[in-house]
CSV table of C-alpha atoms in Angstrom, one decimal:
chain,number,residue,atom,x,y,z
O,1,GLU,CA,-108.6,-24.6,-142.8
O,2,ASP,CA,-108.7,-23.5,-146.3
O,3,GLN,CA,-113.2,-24.3,-147.6
O,4,VAL,CA,-114.9,-24.4,-151.0
O,5,THR,CA,-118.0,-25.1,-151.6
O,6,GLN,CA,-119.1,-25.3,-154.6
O,7,SER,CA,-122.8,-25.3,-155.9
O,8,PRO,CA,-125.1,-26.0,-157.8
O,9,GLU,CA,-123.5,-29.9,-158.2
O,10,ALA,CA,-125.3,-30.1,-161.2
O,11,LEU,CA,-127.0,-28.1,-163.5
O,12,ARG,CA,-128.5,-29.1,-167.0
O,13,LEU,CA,-129.0,-25.3,-169.7
O,14,GLN,CA,-130.6,-25.3,-173.0
O,15,GLU,CA,-128.1,-23.9,-175.9
O,16,GLY,CA,-127.9,-20.1,-175.7
O,17,GLU,CA,-129.9,-20.4,-171.9
O,18,SER,CA,-127.4,-17.9,-169.0
O,19,SER,CA,-126.9,-19.6,-165.7
O,20,SER,CA,-124.5,-18.6,-162.8
O,21,LEU,CA,-122.7,-20.9,-160.7
O,22,ASN,CA,-121.6,-20.2,-157.4
O,23,CYS,CA,-118.3,-21.0,-155.6
O,24,SER,CA,-118.3,-19.4,-151.5
O,25,TYR,CA,-114.8,-20.0,-149.6
O,26,THR,CA,-113.2,-19.8,-146.2
O,27,VAL,CA,-109.6,-19.3,-146.4
O,28,SER,CA,-107.1,-17.7,-144.6
O,29,GLY,CA,-105.2,-15.1,-146.6
O,30,LEU,CA,-106.4,-15.5,-150.1
O,31,ARG,CA,-103.7,-15.1,-152.8
O,32,GLY,CA,-105.8,-16.3,-155.6
O,33,LEU,CA,-109.3,-18.1,-155.9
O,34,PHE,CA,-109.4,-20.0,-159.2
O,35,TRP,CA,-111.2,-21.7,-161.7
O,36,TYR,CA,-111.0,-24.5,-163.6
O,37,ARG,CA,-113.1,-26.7,-166.4
O,38,GLN,CA,-112.5,-30.5,-166.1
O,39,ASP,CA,-113.5,-32.7,-168.9
O,40,PRO,CA,-114.3,-36.6,-168.4
O,41,GLY,CA,-111.1,-38.1,-168.5
O,42,LYS,CA,-108.9,-35.4,-168.7
O,43,GLY,CA,-107.0,-33.3,-165.3
O,44,PRO,CA,-108.1,-29.7,-165.0
O,45,GLU,CA,-107.9,-26.8,-167.0
O,46,PHE,CA,-107.0,-23.5,-166.2
O,47,LEU,CA,-109.5,-20.9,-167.0
O,48,PHE,CA,-108.9,-18.4,-164.6
O,49,THR,CA,-106.8,-16.3,-161.6
O,50,LEU,CA,-109.3,-13.6,-159.8
O,51,TYR,CA,-106.7,-11.9,-156.3
O,52,SER,CA,-109.1,-9.7,-155.1
O,53,ALA,CA,-113.2,-8.4,-154.1
O,54,GLY,CA,-114.1,-6.1,-156.9
O,55,GLU,CA,-112.2,-7.8,-160.0
O,56,GLU,CA,-113.8,-10.2,-162.8
O,57,LYS,CA,-112.2,-12.0,-165.6
O,58,GLU,CA,-113.6,-12.8,-169.0
O,59,LYS,CA,-113.3,-15.4,-172.0
O,60,GLU,CA,-115.5,-15.9,-174.3
O,61,ARG,CA,-118.8,-16.9,-172.8
O,62,LEU,CA,-117.5,-17.5,-169.4
O,63,LYS,CA,-117.0,-14.3,-166.7
O,64,ALA,CA,-115.9,-14.9,-163.5
O,65,THR,CA,-116.2,-12.4,-160.4
O,66,LEU,CA,-115.1,-12.1,-156.7
O,67,THR,CA,-116.3,-11.2,-153.8
O,68,LYS,CA,-115.1,-11.4,-150.2
O,69,LYS,CA,-116.7,-14.4,-149.3
O,70,GLU,CA,-117.7,-16.1,-153.3
O,71,SER,CA,-116.7,-16.6,-157.0
O,72,PHE,CA,-118.8,-16.2,-159.5
O,73,LEU,CA,-119.0,-17.6,-163.5
O,74,HIS,CA,-121.5,-17.0,-165.3
O,75,ILE,CA,-122.0,-18.3,-168.3
O,76,THR,CA,-123.5,-16.4,-171.2
O,77,ALA,CA,-125.8,-18.2,-173.6
O,78,PRO,CA,-123.7,-21.5,-173.5
O,79,LYS,CA,-123.7,-23.9,-176.1
O,80,PRO,CA,-123.0,-28.0,-175.8
O,81,GLU,CA,-119.5,-27.8,-176.1
O,82,ASP,CA,-119.5,-25.6,-172.5
O,83,SER,CA,-120.1,-28.8,-171.2
O,84,ALA,CA,-119.1,-29.8,-168.5
O,85,THR,CA,-117.2,-29.9,-164.4
O,86,TYR,CA,-116.0,-26.6,-162.9
O,87,LEU,CA,-113.8,-26.5,-160.5
O,88,CYS,CA,-113.3,-23.9,-158.2
O,89,ALA,CA,-110.1,-23.7,-156.2
O,90,VAL,CA,-108.3,-21.3,-153.8
O,91,GLN,CA,-105.1,-20.4,-152.3
O,92,GLY,CA,-104.6,-19.5,-149.1
O,93,GLY,CA,-101.6,-18.7,-147.3
O,94,GLY,CA,-99.6,-21.2,-146.1
O,95,ALA,CA,-97.5,-24.2,-148.0
O,96,ASP,CA,-100.5,-26.0,-149.1
O,97,GLY,CA,-101.6,-26.2,-152.8
O,98,LEU,CA,-105.0,-25.0,-154.1
O,99,THR,CA,-108.0,-26.0,-151.8
O,100,PHE,CA,-111.1,-27.3,-154.5
O,101,GLY,CA,-114.1,-27.5,-154.5
O,102,LYS,CA,-116.0,-30.7,-155.6
O,103,GLY,CA,-117.4,-28.8,-158.8
O,104,THR,CA,-120.5,-28.3,-160.6
O,105,HIS,CA,-121.5,-30.5,-163.7
O,106,LEU,CA,-122.8,-28.8,-166.2
O,107,ILE,CA,-124.8,-30.1,-169.6
O,108,ILE,CA,-126.0,-28.1,-172.1
O,109,GLN,CA,-128.6,-29.5,-174.6
O,110,PRO,CA,-128.7,-28.3,-177.8
R,1,ASP,CA,-102.5,-29.1,-174.2
R,2,SER,CA,-101.0,-28.2,-170.8
R,3,GLY,CA,-97.9,-29.1,-171.6
R,4,VAL,CA,-97.6,-31.5,-168.2
R,5,THR,CA,-97.1,-35.5,-169.3
R,6,GLN,CA,-97.8,-37.9,-166.8
R,7,THR,CA,-97.2,-41.8,-167.5
R,8,PRO,CA,-99.1,-44.1,-167.7
R,9,LYS,CA,-102.2,-43.7,-168.5
R,10,HIS,CA,-104.2,-46.5,-167.0
R,11,LEU,CA,-102.3,-48.6,-163.9
R,12,ILE,CA,-103.7,-51.9,-163.1
R,13,THR,CA,-102.6,-53.9,-160.0
R,14,ALA,CA,-103.5,-55.7,-157.3
R,15,THR,CA,-103.9,-55.1,-154.1
R,16,GLY,CA,-100.7,-55.6,-152.0
R,17,GLN,CA,-98.4,-54.1,-155.4
R,18,ARG,CA,-96.8,-51.1,-155.3
R,19,VAL,CA,-96.1,-48.8,-157.9
R,20,THR,CA,-94.7,-45.8,-159.5
R,21,LEU,CA,-96.4,-42.9,-161.3
R,22,ARG,CA,-94.4,-40.1,-163.7
R,23,CYS,CA,-94.8,-36.8,-164.1
R,24,SER,CA,-93.2,-34.2,-166.8
R,25,PRO,CA,-93.5,-30.6,-165.3
R,26,ARG,CA,-94.5,-28.0,-168.3
R,27,SER,CA,-90.5,-26.5,-169.2
R,28,GLY,CA,-89.4,-23.7,-167.0
R,29,ASP,CA,-91.6,-25.1,-164.4
R,30,LEU,CA,-89.8,-25.6,-160.9
R,31,SER,CA,-92.5,-26.4,-158.4
R,32,VAL,CA,-94.4,-30.1,-158.7
R,33,TYR,CA,-97.5,-30.4,-157.0
R,34,TRP,CA,-99.8,-34.5,-156.7
R,35,TYR,CA,-103.4,-34.1,-156.3
R,36,GLN,CA,-105.6,-37.4,-155.9
R,37,GLN,CA,-109.2,-37.3,-156.8
R,38,SER,CA,-111.9,-39.9,-156.4
R,39,LEU,CA,-115.1,-39.5,-157.1
R,40,ASP,CA,-116.5,-38.7,-153.2
R,41,GLN,CA,-113.8,-36.7,-152.2
R,42,GLY,CA,-112.6,-34.9,-155.0
R,43,LEU,CA,-109.3,-33.6,-156.1
R,44,GLN,CA,-106.9,-33.6,-152.5
R,45,PHE,CA,-104.4,-32.0,-152.4
R,46,LEU,CA,-101.1,-35.1,-151.2
R,47,ILE,CA,-97.7,-33.1,-151.9
R,48,GLN,CA,-95.4,-30.7,-153.5
R,49,TYR,CA,-92.1,-30.4,-154.3
R,50,TYR,CA,-90.3,-27.0,-155.8
R,51,ASN,CA,-86.4,-27.2,-157.4
R,52,GLY,CA,-86.2,-30.8,-155.6
R,53,GLU,CA,-86.8,-30.2,-151.8
R,54,GLU,CA,-90.3,-31.3,-150.7
R,55,ARG,CA,-92.0,-28.6,-149.5
R,56,ALA,CA,-95.6,-29.3,-148.1
R,57,LYS,CA,-98.2,-32.4,-147.2
R,58,GLY,CA,-101.1,-32.8,-147.5
R,59,ASN,CA,-103.5,-35.7,-147.0
R,60,ILE,CA,-100.7,-38.2,-147.9
R,61,LEU,CA,-100.5,-41.8,-146.6
R,62,GLU,CA,-97.8,-43.8,-145.2
R,63,ARG,CA,-98.0,-46.1,-147.5
R,64,PHE,CA,-97.8,-43.5,-150.7
R,65,SER,CA,-94.0,-41.4,-151.5
R,66,ALA,CA,-93.0,-39.1,-154.0
R,67,GLN,CA,-89.1,-37.2,-155.1
R,68,GLN,CA,-88.3,-34.7,-157.4
R,69,PHE,CA,-84.9,-35.3,-158.7
R,70,PRO,CA,-82.5,-32.9,-160.6
R,71,ASP,CA,-84.0,-32.6,-163.7
R,72,LEU,CA,-87.8,-31.7,-162.1
R,73,HIS,CA,-89.4,-34.5,-163.2
R,74,SER,CA,-91.1,-36.7,-160.3
R,75,GLU,CA,-92.5,-40.0,-159.1
R,76,LEU,CA,-94.8,-40.4,-156.8
R,77,ASN,CA,-94.4,-44.3,-155.1
R,78,LEU,CA,-97.8,-46.1,-154.6
R,79,SER,CA,-96.7,-49.5,-152.2
R,80,SER,CA,-98.9,-51.6,-150.2
R,81,LEU,CA,-102.0,-51.3,-152.6
R,82,GLU,CA,-105.6,-51.2,-151.0
R,83,LEU,CA,-108.7,-51.5,-153.0
R,84,GLY,CA,-109.3,-47.4,-151.8
R,85,ASP,CA,-106.9,-46.3,-153.6
R,86,SER,CA,-108.4,-46.8,-156.5
R,87,ALA,CA,-108.3,-43.0,-157.5
R,88,LEU,CA,-107.8,-40.8,-160.4
R,89,TYR,CA,-104.2,-39.2,-159.9
R,90,PHE,CA,-103.4,-36.0,-161.0
R,91,CYS,CA,-99.5,-34.2,-161.4
R,92,ALA,CA,-99.9,-29.9,-161.9
R,93,SER,CA,-96.5,-27.7,-161.1
R,94,ARG,CA,-96.0,-23.9,-161.2
R,95,ARG,CA,-93.8,-21.9,-162.7
R,96,GLY,CA,-91.8,-20.8,-159.2
R,97,GLY,CA,-91.8,-21.2,-155.5
R,98,GLY,CA,-95.3,-18.8,-155.0
R,99,TYR,CA,-98.9,-19.7,-154.4
R,100,ASP,CA,-100.2,-17.2,-156.4
R,101,SER,CA,-99.8,-17.8,-160.1
R,102,PRO,CA,-102.3,-21.0,-161.6
R,103,LEU,CA,-101.3,-24.6,-161.3
R,104,HIS,CA,-101.3,-26.6,-164.4
R,105,PHE,CA,-102.8,-30.0,-164.6
R,106,GLY,CA,-101.1,-33.0,-166.8
R,107,ASN,CA,-104.5,-36.1,-167.8
R,108,GLY,CA,-103.8,-38.0,-165.0
R,109,THR,CA,-103.1,-41.9,-164.4
R,110,ARG,CA,-106.2,-43.6,-163.7
R,111,LEU,CA,-105.2,-46.0,-160.7
R,112,THR,CA,-107.4,-49.8,-161.2
R,113,VAL,CA,-106.9,-52.1,-157.5
R,114,THR,CA,-108.2,-55.4,-157.9
């Protein structure tokens, strides 16, 4: 059974204070690791897909990296508008949908 | 805007009742997924359809059923509702039948069972 564990559960940072979110996974036949952002009352918004260890993707202040056992979402000089819950998900070799972690609730204080 | 449309946005109903949630996928997407999100469980996969056919089942209760129609929209039917069914229900779509592209989510239907 595919499993995803995200840490920390919650993180409060000052504006401009860089940090990283962790996503540990176990999966049978990784087809992709996905990062999403979810704002309150909204659906998850797609950010990145990573397919193999060593791969990196960047978008504005966010950078996602992947190893064989975990992925990191690095947030550089965050702004208050980066406050959201960040979800990590994996697609394994089975036909089921993505398996999600419970997310990291990120708060950026001005 | 993801391009996935879900209706209604909110639904309040009583225990024992039946409701239908509707989803229109992004234009051109053939696969539709349904997820349930509760505070303690996170996002849980319920069921997947591809081009009208059921493809995979996750943690979907027997009281719940779904279908995908020829125009590719999908409906999730929840019956004999219980208090514990209160949650956000999300629909997501994917371009084809493969598994390496991202899911694109709608903004969900918030179901409250009283």
